[in-house]
Amino acid sequence: MTPQKKHRLTFLLYSFLSLSLAVVLLLFALKDNLMYFYTPSEVVPLHSFYDKKIRLGGMVKKDSIRQDTGIQDTFFTVCDEKSEIKIHYKGVLPDLFREGQGVVTEGKLTSANIFEAQKVLAKHDENYMPPEVAKSLNKPHKELASQSLERPNPNSR
C-alpha cells in the first residue's frame, strides 16, 4: 500500500469514527426529548409505558368529560376503536377541545392506568376554516346570488 493510499484510508477511517461519535452523542442528548405517538389500544396491554413520557392520541369519548372549573382540573377518556384510557389534566383546555373530537396528550401513564397529561392538543379536521375567513368567502357569493335573482323590469325602458 502506498503512503498516499494509507493516508487516504486513515482519513476516511477517522472521518467515519468522528461522524459515528457525533451521531451517538446527538441521539444520547435527544433521548429525553424524543416522544412517540401511541393510541390507547397500543398502551393499555403494556406495562412498559408506566412513568415514561409519551404522546397519546385518540378521540374524546362522549359523556366522559368531568371538569372542576375552580381549580382547572379535568378528567376525560380518550379512546380508539379497541381501548380507552382515562386522562387527568390540570390547566386550561384548548378551545377546540370537546367530546367526539380528536386529541393528542403528552404526559405519563401512572400505575393506576390514569394518564397524567402535561399538554393537551386538540385536533380539527382538514376542512376547518376560521369563522372570519368563512364569512369573507361567503359574502361575494351571496352578493352574486342576489344580483342574479334580480331581473330587469321590462316596463322600465
CSV table of N, CA and C in Angstrom, one decimal:
chain,number,residue,atom,x,y,z
A,1,MET,N,0.9,-1.2,0.0
A,1,MET,CA,0.0,0.0,0.0
A,1,MET,C,0.9,1.2,0.0
A,2,THR,N,0.6,2.1,-0.9
A,2,THR,CA,1.4,3.3,-1.0
A,2,THR,C,1.1,4.3,0.2
A,3,PRO,N,2.0,5.2,0.5
A,3,PRO,CA,1.7,6.1,1.6
A,3,PRO,C,0.5,7.0,1.3
A,4,GLN,N,0.3,7.4,0.1
A,4,GLN,CA,-0.9,8.2,-0.2
A,4,GLN,C,-2.2,7.5,0.0
A,5,LYS,N,-2.3,6.2,-0.4
A,5,LYS,CA,-3.5,5.4,-0.1
A,5,LYS,C,-3.6,5.1,1.4
A,6,LYS,N,-2.5,4.9,2.1
A,6,LYS,CA,-2.6,4.7,3.5
A,6,LYS,C,-3.1,6.0,4.2
A,7,HIS,N,-2.7,7.1,3.8
A,7,HIS,CA,-3.1,8.4,4.4
A,7,HIS,C,-4.6,8.6,4.1
A,8,ARG,N,-5.1,8.3,2.9
A,8,ARG,CA,-6.5,8.5,2.5
A,8,ARG,C,-7.3,7.5,3.3
A,9,LEU,N,-6.9,6.3,3.5
A,9,LEU,CA,-7.6,5.3,4.3
A,9,LEU,C,-7.7,5.7,5.7
A,10,THR,N,-6.7,6.2,6.3
A,10,THR,CA,-6.7,6.7,7.7
A,10,THR,C,-7.6,7.9,7.8
A,11,PHE,N,-7.6,8.8,6.8
A,11,PHE,CA,-8.5,10.0,6.9
A,11,PHE,C,-10.0,9.5,6.8
A,12,LEU,N,-10.3,8.6,6.0
A,12,LEU,CA,-11.7,8.1,5.9
A,12,LEU,C,-12.1,7.3,7.2
A,13,LEU,N,-11.2,6.6,7.7
A,13,LEU,CA,-11.5,5.9,9.0
A,13,LEU,C,-11.8,6.9,10.1
A,14,TYR,N,-10.9,7.9,10.3
A,14,TYR,CA,-11.1,8.9,11.3
A,14,TYR,C,-12.4,9.7,11.0
A,15,SER,N,-12.7,10.0,9.8
A,15,SER,CA,-13.9,10.7,9.5
A,15,SER,C,-15.2,9.9,9.8
A,16,PHE,N,-15.1,8.6,9.5
A,16,PHE,CA,-16.3,7.7,9.8
A,16,PHE,C,-16.4,7.6,11.3
A,17,LEU,N,-15.4,7.4,12.1
A,17,LEU,CA,-15.4,7.3,13.5
A,17,LEU,C,-15.9,8.6,14.1
A,18,SER,N,-15.5,9.8,13.6
A,18,SER,CA,-15.9,11.1,14.2
A,18,SER,C,-17.4,11.3,13.9
A,19,LEU,N,-17.9,10.9,12.7
A,19,LEU,CA,-19.3,11.1,12.4
A,19,LEU,C,-20.1,10.1,13.2
A,20,SER,N,-19.7,8.9,13.4
A,20,SER,CA,-20.4,8.0,14.2
A,20,SER,C,-20.5,8.5,15.7
A,21,LEU,N,-19.4,9.0,16.2
A,21,LEU,CA,-19.4,9.5,17.6
A,21,LEU,C,-20.4,10.7,17.7
A,22,ALA,N,-20.4,11.6,16.7
A,22,ALA,CA,-21.3,12.7,16.7
A,22,ALA,C,-22.8,12.3,16.7
A,23,VAL,N,-23.1,11.3,15.9
A,23,VAL,CA,-24.5,10.8,15.8
A,23,VAL,C,-24.9,10.1,17.2
A,24,VAL,N,-24.0,9.4,17.8
A,24,VAL,CA,-24.3,8.7,19.1
A,24,VAL,C,-24.5,9.8,20.1
A,25,LEU,N,-23.6,10.8,20.2
A,25,LEU,CA,-23.8,11.9,21.2
A,25,LEU,C,-25.1,12.7,20.9
A,26,LEU,N,-25.4,12.9,19.7
A,26,LEU,CA,-26.7,13.6,19.4
A,26,LEU,C,-27.9,12.8,19.8
A,27,LEU,N,-27.9,11.5,19.5
A,27,LEU,CA,-29.0,10.7,19.9
A,27,LEU,C,-29.1,10.6,21.5
A,28,PHE,N,-28.0,10.5,22.1
A,28,PHE,CA,-28.0,10.4,23.6
A,28,PHE,C,-28.5,11.7,24.2
A,29,ALA,N,-28.1,12.8,23.6
A,29,ALA,CA,-28.6,14.1,24.1
A,29,ALA,C,-30.1,14.3,23.9
A,30,LEU,N,-30.6,13.8,22.8
A,30,LEU,CA,-32.0,14.0,22.4
A,30,LEU,C,-32.9,12.9,23.0
A,31,LYS,N,-32.3,11.9,23.7
A,31,LYS,CA,-33.1,10.8,24.1
A,31,LYS,C,-34.3,11.2,25.0
A,32,ASP,N,-34.1,12.1,25.9
A,32,ASP,CA,-35.2,12.5,26.7
A,32,ASP,C,-36.3,13.4,26.0
A,33,ASN,N,-35.9,14.0,24.9
A,33,ASN,CA,-36.8,14.8,24.1
A,33,ASN,C,-37.6,14.1,23.1
A,34,LEU,N,-37.2,12.9,22.7
A,34,LEU,CA,-37.9,12.1,21.7
A,34,LEU,C,-39.2,11.5,22.4
A,35,MET,N,-40.3,11.7,21.7
A,35,MET,CA,-41.6,11.1,22.2
A,35,MET,C,-42.3,10.5,21.0
A,36,TYR,N,-42.8,9.3,21.2
A,36,TYR,CA,-43.5,8.7,20.1
A,36,TYR,C,-45.0,8.8,20.4
A,37,PHE,N,-45.8,8.7,19.3
A,37,PHE,CA,-47.2,8.8,19.4
A,37,PHE,C,-47.8,7.4,19.5
A,38,TYR,N,-48.7,7.2,20.5
A,38,TYR,CA,-49.4,5.9,20.7
A,38,TYR,C,-50.9,6.1,20.8
A,39,THR,N,-51.6,5.0,20.4
A,39,THR,CA,-53.1,5.0,20.6
A,39,THR,C,-53.4,4.2,21.9
A,40,PRO,N,-54.6,4.4,22.4
A,40,PRO,CA,-55.0,3.7,23.6
A,40,PRO,C,-54.8,2.1,23.5
A,41,SER,N,-55.1,1.6,22.3
A,41,SER,CA,-55.0,0.1,22.2
A,41,SER,C,-53.5,-0.3,22.2
A,42,GLU,N,-52.6,0.5,21.9
A,42,GLU,CA,-51.2,0.2,22.0
A,42,GLU,C,-50.6,0.3,23.4
A,43,VAL,N,-51.2,1.2,24.2
A,43,VAL,CA,-50.7,1.5,25.5
A,43,VAL,C,-51.3,0.5,26.6
A,44,VAL,N,-52.6,0.3,26.5
A,44,VAL,CA,-53.3,-0.4,27.6
A,44,VAL,C,-52.7,-1.8,27.9
A,45,PRO,N,-52.4,-2.7,26.9
A,45,PRO,CA,-51.9,-4.0,27.3
A,45,PRO,C,-50.5,-4.0,27.8
A,46,LEU,N,-49.7,-3.0,27.7
A,46,LEU,CA,-48.3,-3.0,28.0
A,46,LEU,C,-48.0,-2.2,29.3
A,47,HIS,N,-47.3,-2.8,30.2
A,47,HIS,CA,-46.9,-2.1,31.4
A,47,HIS,C,-45.6,-1.3,31.3
A,48,SER,N,-44.9,-1.5,30.1
A,48,SER,CA,-43.7,-0.8,29.9
A,48,SER,C,-43.8,0.7,29.7
A,49,PHE,N,-45.0,1.2,29.6
A,49,PHE,CA,-45.2,2.7,29.4
A,49,PHE,C,-45.3,3.4,30.7
A,50,TYR,N,-45.4,2.7,31.9
A,50,TYR,CA,-45.5,3.4,33.1
A,50,TYR,C,-44.3,4.4,33.4
A,51,ASP,N,-44.7,5.6,33.8
A,51,ASP,CA,-43.7,6.6,34.1
A,51,ASP,C,-42.8,7.0,33.0
A,52,LYS,N,-43.2,6.8,31.7
A,52,LYS,CA,-42.4,7.2,30.6
A,52,LYS,C,-43.2,8.3,29.9
A,53,LYS,N,-42.5,9.3,29.5
A,53,LYS,CA,-43.2,10.4,28.8
A,53,LYS,C,-43.5,10.0,27.3
A,54,ILE,N,-44.8,10.0,27.0
A,54,ILE,CA,-45.3,9.6,25.7
A,54,ILE,C,-46.3,10.6,25.2
A,55,ARG,N,-46.7,10.5,23.9
A,55,ARG,CA,-47.9,11.1,23.4
A,55,ARG,C,-48.9,10.1,23.1
A,56,LEU,N,-50.1,10.4,23.6
A,56,LEU,CA,-51.3,9.5,23.5
A,56,LEU,C,-52.3,10.2,22.7
A,57,GLY,N,-52.8,9.6,21.6
A,57,GLY,CA,-53.8,10.3,20.8
A,57,GLY,C,-55.0,9.4,20.6
A,58,GLY,N,-56.2,10.0,20.4
A,58,GLY,CA,-57.4,9.3,20.1
A,58,GLY,C,-58.5,10.3,20.1
A,59,MET,N,-59.7,9.8,20.3
A,59,MET,CA,-61.0,10.6,20.3
A,59,MET,C,-61.4,10.8,21.7
A,60,VAL,N,-61.9,11.9,22.1
A,60,VAL,CA,-62.5,12.2,23.4
A,60,VAL,C,-63.9,11.5,23.4
A,61,LYS,N,-64.0,10.6,24.3
A,61,LYS,CA,-65.2,9.8,24.5
A,61,LYS,C,-66.4,10.6,24.9
A,62,LYS,N,-67.6,10.4,24.3
A,62,LYS,CA,-68.8,11.1,24.6
A,62,LYS,C,-69.2,10.9,26.1
A,63,ASP,N,-69.6,12.0,26.7
A,63,ASP,CA,-70.1,12.0,28.1
A,63,ASP,C,-69.0,11.6,29.1
A,64,SER,N,-67.7,11.8,28.8
A,64,SER,CA,-66.6,11.4,29.7
A,64,SER,C,-65.9,12.6,30.3
A,65,ILE,N,-66.3,13.8,30.0
A,65,ILE,CA,-65.5,15.0,30.5
A,65,ILE,C,-66.1,15.4,31.8
A,66,ARG,N,-65.3,15.3,32.9
A,66,ARG,CA,-65.6,15.8,34.2
A,66,ARG,C,-64.6,17.0,34.5
A,67,GLN,N,-65.2,18.2,34.8
A,67,GLN,CA,-64.3,19.3,34.9
A,67,GLN,C,-64.6,20.1,36.2
A,68,ASP,N,-63.6,20.4,36.9
A,68,ASP,CA,-63.7,21.3,38.1
A,68,ASP,C,-63.2,22.6,37.7
A,69,THR,N,-64.0,23.6,37.4
A,69,THR,CA,-63.6,24.9,36.8
A,69,THR,C,-62.8,25.7,37.9
A,70,GLY,N,-63.1,25.5,39.1
A,70,GLY,CA,-62.4,26.3,40.2
A,70,GLY,C,-60.9,26.1,40.2
A,71,ILE,N,-60.4,24.9,40.0
A,71,ILE,CA,-59.0,24.6,40.0
A,71,ILE,C,-58.5,24.1,38.7
A,72,GLN,N,-59.3,24.2,37.6
A,72,GLN,CA,-58.9,23.8,36.3
A,72,GLN,C,-58.4,22.4,36.3
A,73,ASP,N,-59.2,21.5,36.9
A,73,ASP,CA,-58.9,20.1,37.0
A,73,ASP,C,-59.8,19.3,36.1
A,74,THR,N,-59.3,18.6,35.1
A,74,THR,CA,-60.2,17.9,34.1
A,74,THR,C,-59.9,16.4,34.0
A,75,PHE,N,-60.9,15.6,34.0
A,75,PHE,CA,-60.8,14.2,33.7
A,75,PHE,C,-61.6,13.9,32.5
A,76,PHE,N,-61.1,13.1,31.6
A,76,PHE,CA,-61.8,12.7,30.4
A,76,PHE,C,-61.2,11.4,29.9
A,77,THR,N,-61.9,10.8,29.0
A,77,THR,CA,-61.4,9.5,28.4
A,77,THR,C,-61.1,9.6,27.0
A,78,VAL,N,-59.9,9.1,26.6
A,78,VAL,CA,-59.5,9.0,25.2
A,78,VAL,C,-59.7,7.6,24.7
A,79,CYS,N,-60.3,7.4,23.6
A,79,CYS,CA,-60.5,6.0,23.1
A,79,CYS,C,-60.1,5.9,21.6
A,80,ASP,N,-59.9,4.7,21.2
A,80,ASP,CA,-59.9,4.4,19.8
A,80,ASP,C,-60.9,3.3,19.5
A,81,GLU,N,-60.8,2.5,18.5
A,81,GLU,CA,-61.8,1.5,18.2
A,81,GLU,C,-61.7,0.3,19.1
A,82,LYS,N,-60.6,0.1,19.9
A,82,LYS,CA,-60.5,-1.1,20.7
A,82,LYS,C,-60.4,-0.8,22.2
A,83,SER,N,-59.7,0.3,22.6
A,83,SER,CA,-59.5,0.5,24.0
A,83,SER,C,-59.7,2.0,24.4
A,84,GLU,N,-59.7,2.2,25.7
A,84,GLU,CA,-59.8,3.6,26.2
A,84,GLU,C,-58.9,3.8,27.4
A,85,ILE,N,-58.5,5.0,27.6
A,85,ILE,CA,-57.7,5.4,28.8
A,85,ILE,C,-58.2,6.7,29.4
A,86,LYS,N,-58.3,6.7,30.8
A,86,LYS,CA,-58.7,7.9,31.5
A,86,LYS,C,-57.5,8.9,31.5
A,87,ILE,N,-57.8,10.1,31.3
A,87,ILE,CA,-56.8,11.2,31.2
A,87,ILE,C,-57.1,12.2,32.4
A,88,HIS,N,-56.1,12.6,33.1
A,88,HIS,CA,-56.2,13.7,34.1
A,88,HIS,C,-55.3,14.8,33.6
A,89,TYR,N,-55.9,16.0,33.6
A,89,TYR,CA,-55.2,17.2,33.1
A,89,TYR,C,-55.5,18.4,34.0
A,90,LYS,N,-54.5,19.1,34.4
A,90,LYS,CA,-54.6,20.3,35.2
A,90,LYS,C,-54.2,21.5,34.3
A,91,GLY,N,-55.1,22.4,34.0
A,91,GLY,CA,-54.8,23.5,33.2
A,91,GLY,C,-56.0,23.9,32.3
A,92,VAL,N,-55.7,24.9,31.5
A,92,VAL,CA,-56.7,25.4,30.6
A,92,VAL,C,-56.7,24.5,29.3
A,93,LEU,N,-57.9,24.0,29.0
A,93,LEU,CA,-58.0,23.2,27.8
A,93,LEU,C,-58.1,24.1,26.5
A,94,PRO,N,-57.6,23.5,25.4
A,94,PRO,CA,-57.7,24.3,24.1
A,94,PRO,C,-59.2,24.6,23.7
A,95,ASP,N,-59.4,25.6,22.9
A,95,ASP,CA,-60.7,26.0,22.5
A,95,ASP,C,-61.4,24.9,21.7
A,96,LEU,N,-60.6,24.1,20.9
A,96,LEU,CA,-61.2,23.1,20.0
A,96,LEU,C,-61.5,21.8,20.8
A,97,PHE,N,-61.2,21.7,22.1
A,97,PHE,CA,-61.4,20.5,22.9
A,97,PHE,C,-62.9,20.3,23.1
A,98,ARG,N,-63.4,19.1,22.7
A,98,ARG,CA,-64.8,18.8,23.0
A,98,ARG,C,-65.0,17.3,22.8
A,99,GLU,N,-66.1,16.8,23.2
A,99,GLU,CA,-66.4,15.3,23.0
A,99,GLU,C,-66.5,15.0,21.6
A,100,GLY,N,-66.0,13.8,21.2
A,100,GLY,CA,-66.0,13.3,19.9
A,100,GLY,C,-65.0,13.9,19.0
A,101,GLN,N,-64.1,14.7,19.5
A,101,GLN,CA,-63.0,15.4,18.8
A,101,GLN,C,-61.7,14.7,19.0
A,102,GLY,N,-60.8,14.8,18.0
A,102,GLY,CA,-59.5,14.2,18.1
A,102,GLY,C,-58.7,15.0,19.0
A,103,VAL,N,-57.8,14.3,19.8
A,103,VAL,CA,-57.0,15.0,20.8
A,103,VAL,C,-55.6,14.2,20.9
A,104,VAL,N,-54.6,15.0,21.1
A,104,VAL,CA,-53.2,14.4,21.4
A,104,VAL,C,-52.8,14.9,22.8
A,105,THR,N,-52.4,14.0,23.7
A,105,THR,CA,-52.0,14.5,25.0
A,105,THR,C,-50.5,14.0,25.2
A,106,GLU,N,-49.8,14.8,25.9
A,106,GLU,CA,-48.4,14.5,26.3
A,106,GLU,C,-48.3,14.3,27.8
A,107,GLY,N,-47.7,13.2,28.2
A,107,GLY,CA,-47.6,13.0,29.7
A,107,GLY,C,-47.1,11.6,30.0
A,108,LYS,N,-47.5,11.1,31.2
A,108,LYS,CA,-47.1,9.8,31.7
A,108,LYS,C,-48.2,9.0,32.1
A,109,LEU,N,-48.1,7.7,31.9
A,109,LEU,CA,-49.1,6.8,32.4
A,109,LEU,C,-48.7,6.3,33.8
A,110,THR,N,-49.7,6.4,34.7
A,110,THR,CA,-49.4,6.0,36.1
A,110,THR,C,-49.7,4.6,36.3
A,111,SER,N,-49.3,4.0,37.4
A,111,SER,CA,-49.6,2.6,37.7
A,111,SER,C,-51.1,2.3,37.9
A,112,ALA,N,-51.9,3.4,38.2
A,112,ALA,CA,-53.3,3.2,38.3
A,112,ALA,C,-54.0,3.3,37.0
A,113,ASN,N,-53.3,3.2,35.9
A,113,ASN,CA,-53.8,3.3,34.5
A,113,ASN,C,-54.5,4.6,34.2
A,114,ILE,N,-54.1,5.7,34.8
A,114,ILE,CA,-54.6,7.0,34.5
A,114,ILE,C,-53.4,7.8,33.9
A,115,PHE,N,-53.7,8.4,32.7
A,115,PHE,CA,-52.7,9.1,32.0
A,115,PHE,C,-52.6,10.6,32.6
A,116,GLU,N,-51.5,11.0,33.2
A,116,GLU,CA,-51.4,12.3,33.7
A,116,GLU,C,-50.8,13.2,32.6
A,117,ALA,N,-51.6,14.0,32.0
A,117,ALA,CA,-51.2,14.8,30.9
A,117,ALA,C,-50.6,16.2,31.3
A,118,GLN,N,-49.5,16.6,30.7
A,118,GLN,CA,-49.0,17.9,30.9
A,118,GLN,C,-49.4,18.8,29.8
A,119,LYS,N,-49.7,18.3,28.6
A,119,LYS,CA,-50.2,19.1,27.5
A,119,LYS,C,-51.4,18.4,26.9
A,120,VAL,N,-52.3,19.2,26.4
A,120,VAL,CA,-53.5,18.6,25.6
A,120,VAL,C,-53.6,19.5,24.3
A,121,LEU,N,-53.5,18.8,23.2
A,121,LEU,CA,-53.6,19.4,21.9
A,121,LEU,C,-54.8,18.9,21.2
A,122,ALA,N,-55.8,19.8,20.9
A,122,ALA,CA,-57.0,19.4,20.2
A,122,ALA,C,-56.8,19.5,18.7
A,123,LYS,N,-57.3,18.5,18.0
A,123,LYS,CA,-57.1,18.5,16.6
A,123,LYS,C,-58.4,18.8,15.9
A,124,HIS,N,-58.3,19.4,14.7
A,124,HIS,CA,-59.5,19.7,14.0
A,124,HIS,C,-59.4,19.0,12.6
A,125,ASP,N,-60.5,18.9,11.9
A,125,ASP,CA,-60.5,18.2,10.6
A,125,ASP,C,-59.9,19.1,9.6
A,126,GLU,N,-59.6,18.5,8.4
A,126,GLU,CA,-58.9,19.2,7.4
A,126,GLU,C,-59.8,20.3,6.7
A,127,ASN,N,-61.1,20.3,7.0
A,127,ASN,CA,-62.0,21.2,6.4
A,127,ASN,C,-62.2,22.4,7.3
A,128,TYR,N,-61.5,22.5,8.4
A,128,TYR,CA,-61.6,23.6,9.3
A,128,TYR,C,-61.2,24.9,8.7
A,129,MET,N,-62.0,26.0,9.0
A,129,MET,CA,-61.8,27.3,8.5
A,129,MET,C,-62.2,28.3,9.5
A,130,PRO,N,-61.3,29.2,9.9
A,130,PRO,CA,-61.7,30.2,10.9
A,130,PRO,C,-63.0,30.9,10.5
A,131,PRO,N,-63.9,31.3,11.4
A,131,PRO,CA,-65.2,31.9,11.1
A,131,PRO,C,-65.0,33.2,10.2
A,132,GLU,N,-64.0,34.0,10.5
A,132,GLU,CA,-63.9,35.2,9.7
A,132,GLU,C,-63.6,35.0,8.3
A,133,VAL,N,-62.8,33.9,8.0
A,133,VAL,CA,-62.4,33.6,6.6
A,133,VAL,C,-63.7,33.0,5.9
A,134,ALA,N,-64.4,32.2,6.6
A,134,ALA,CA,-65.6,31.6,6.0
A,134,ALA,C,-66.6,32.7,5.7
A,135,LYS,N,-66.8,33.7,6.6
A,135,LYS,CA,-67.7,34.8,6.3
A,135,LYS,C,-67.3,35.6,5.2
A,136,SER,N,-66.0,35.9,5.1
A,136,SER,CA,-65.5,36.7,3.9
A,136,SER,C,-65.6,36.0,2.6
A,137,LEU,N,-65.5,34.7,2.6
A,137,LEU,CA,-65.6,33.9,1.4
A,137,LEU,C,-67.1,33.8,1.0
A,138,ASN,N,-68.0,33.7,1.9
A,138,ASN,CA,-69.4,33.6,1.6
A,138,ASN,C,-70.0,34.9,1.1
A,139,LYS,N,-69.5,36.0,1.6
A,139,LYS,CA,-70.0,37.4,1.2
A,139,LYS,C,-70.1,37.6,-0.3
A,140,PRO,N,-69.0,37.4,-1.1
A,140,PRO,CA,-69.1,37.6,-2.5
A,140,PRO,C,-70.1,36.7,-3.2
A,141,HIS,N,-70.3,35.5,-2.7
A,141,HIS,CA,-71.2,34.5,-3.3
A,141,HIS,C,-72.6,35.0,-3.0
A,142,LYS,N,-72.9,35.5,-1.8
A,142,LYS,CA,-74.3,36.0,-1.6
A,142,LYS,C,-74.6,37.2,-2.4
A,143,GLU,N,-73.6,38.1,-2.6
A,143,GLU,CA,-73.9,39.3,-3.4
A,143,GLU,C,-74.1,38.8,-4.9
A,144,LEU,N,-73.4,37.9,-5.4
A,144,LEU,CA,-73.6,37.4,-6.8
A,144,LEU,C,-75.0,36.7,-6.9
A,145,ALA,N,-75.4,36.0,-5.9
A,145,ALA,CA,-76.6,35.3,-5.9
A,145,ALA,C,-77.8,36.3,-5.9
A,146,SER,N,-77.7,37.3,-5.1
A,146,SER,CA,-78.8,38.3,-5.1
A,146,SER,C,-78.8,39.1,-6.4
A,147,GLN,N,-77.7,39.4,-7.0
A,147,GLN,CA,-77.7,40.1,-8.3
A,147,GLN,C,-78.3,39.3,-9.4
A,148,SER,N,-78.0,38.0,-9.4
A,148,SER,CA,-78.6,37.1,-10.5
A,148,SER,C,-80.1,36.9,-10.3
A,149,LEU,N,-80.6,37.0,-9.1
A,149,LEU,CA,-82.0,36.8,-8.9
A,149,LEU,C,-82.8,38.1,-9.2
A,150,GLU,N,-82.1,39.2,-9.3
A,150,GLU,CA,-82.8,40.5,-9.7
A,150,GLU,C,-83.0,40.5,-11.2
A,151,ARG,N,-84.2,40.6,-11.6
A,151,ARG,CA,-84.5,40.6,-13.1
A,151,ARG,C,-84.8,42.0,-13.5
A,152,PRO,N,-84.4,42.4,-14.6
A,152,PRO,CA,-84.8,43.8,-15.0
A,152,PRO,C,-86.3,43.8,-15.3
A,153,ASN,N,-86.9,44.9,-15.0
A,153,ASN,CA,-88.3,45.2,-15.2
A,153,ASN,C,-88.5,45.6,-16.7
A,154,PRO,N,-89.3,44.8,-17.4
A,154,PRO,CA,-89.5,45.1,-18.8
A,154,PRO,C,-90.2,46.5,-19.0
A,155,ASN,N,-90.9,47.0,-18.1
A,155,ASN,CA,-91.7,48.2,-18.2
A,155,ASN,C,-90.8,49.4,-17.9
A,156,SER,N,-89.6,49.2,-17.5
A,156,SER,CA,-88.7,50.3,-17.0
A,156,SER,C,-87.9,50.9,-18.2
A,157,ARG,N,-88.2,50.6,-19.4
A,157,ARG,CA,-87.4,51.1,-20.6
A,157,ARG,C,-87.6,52.5,-20.8
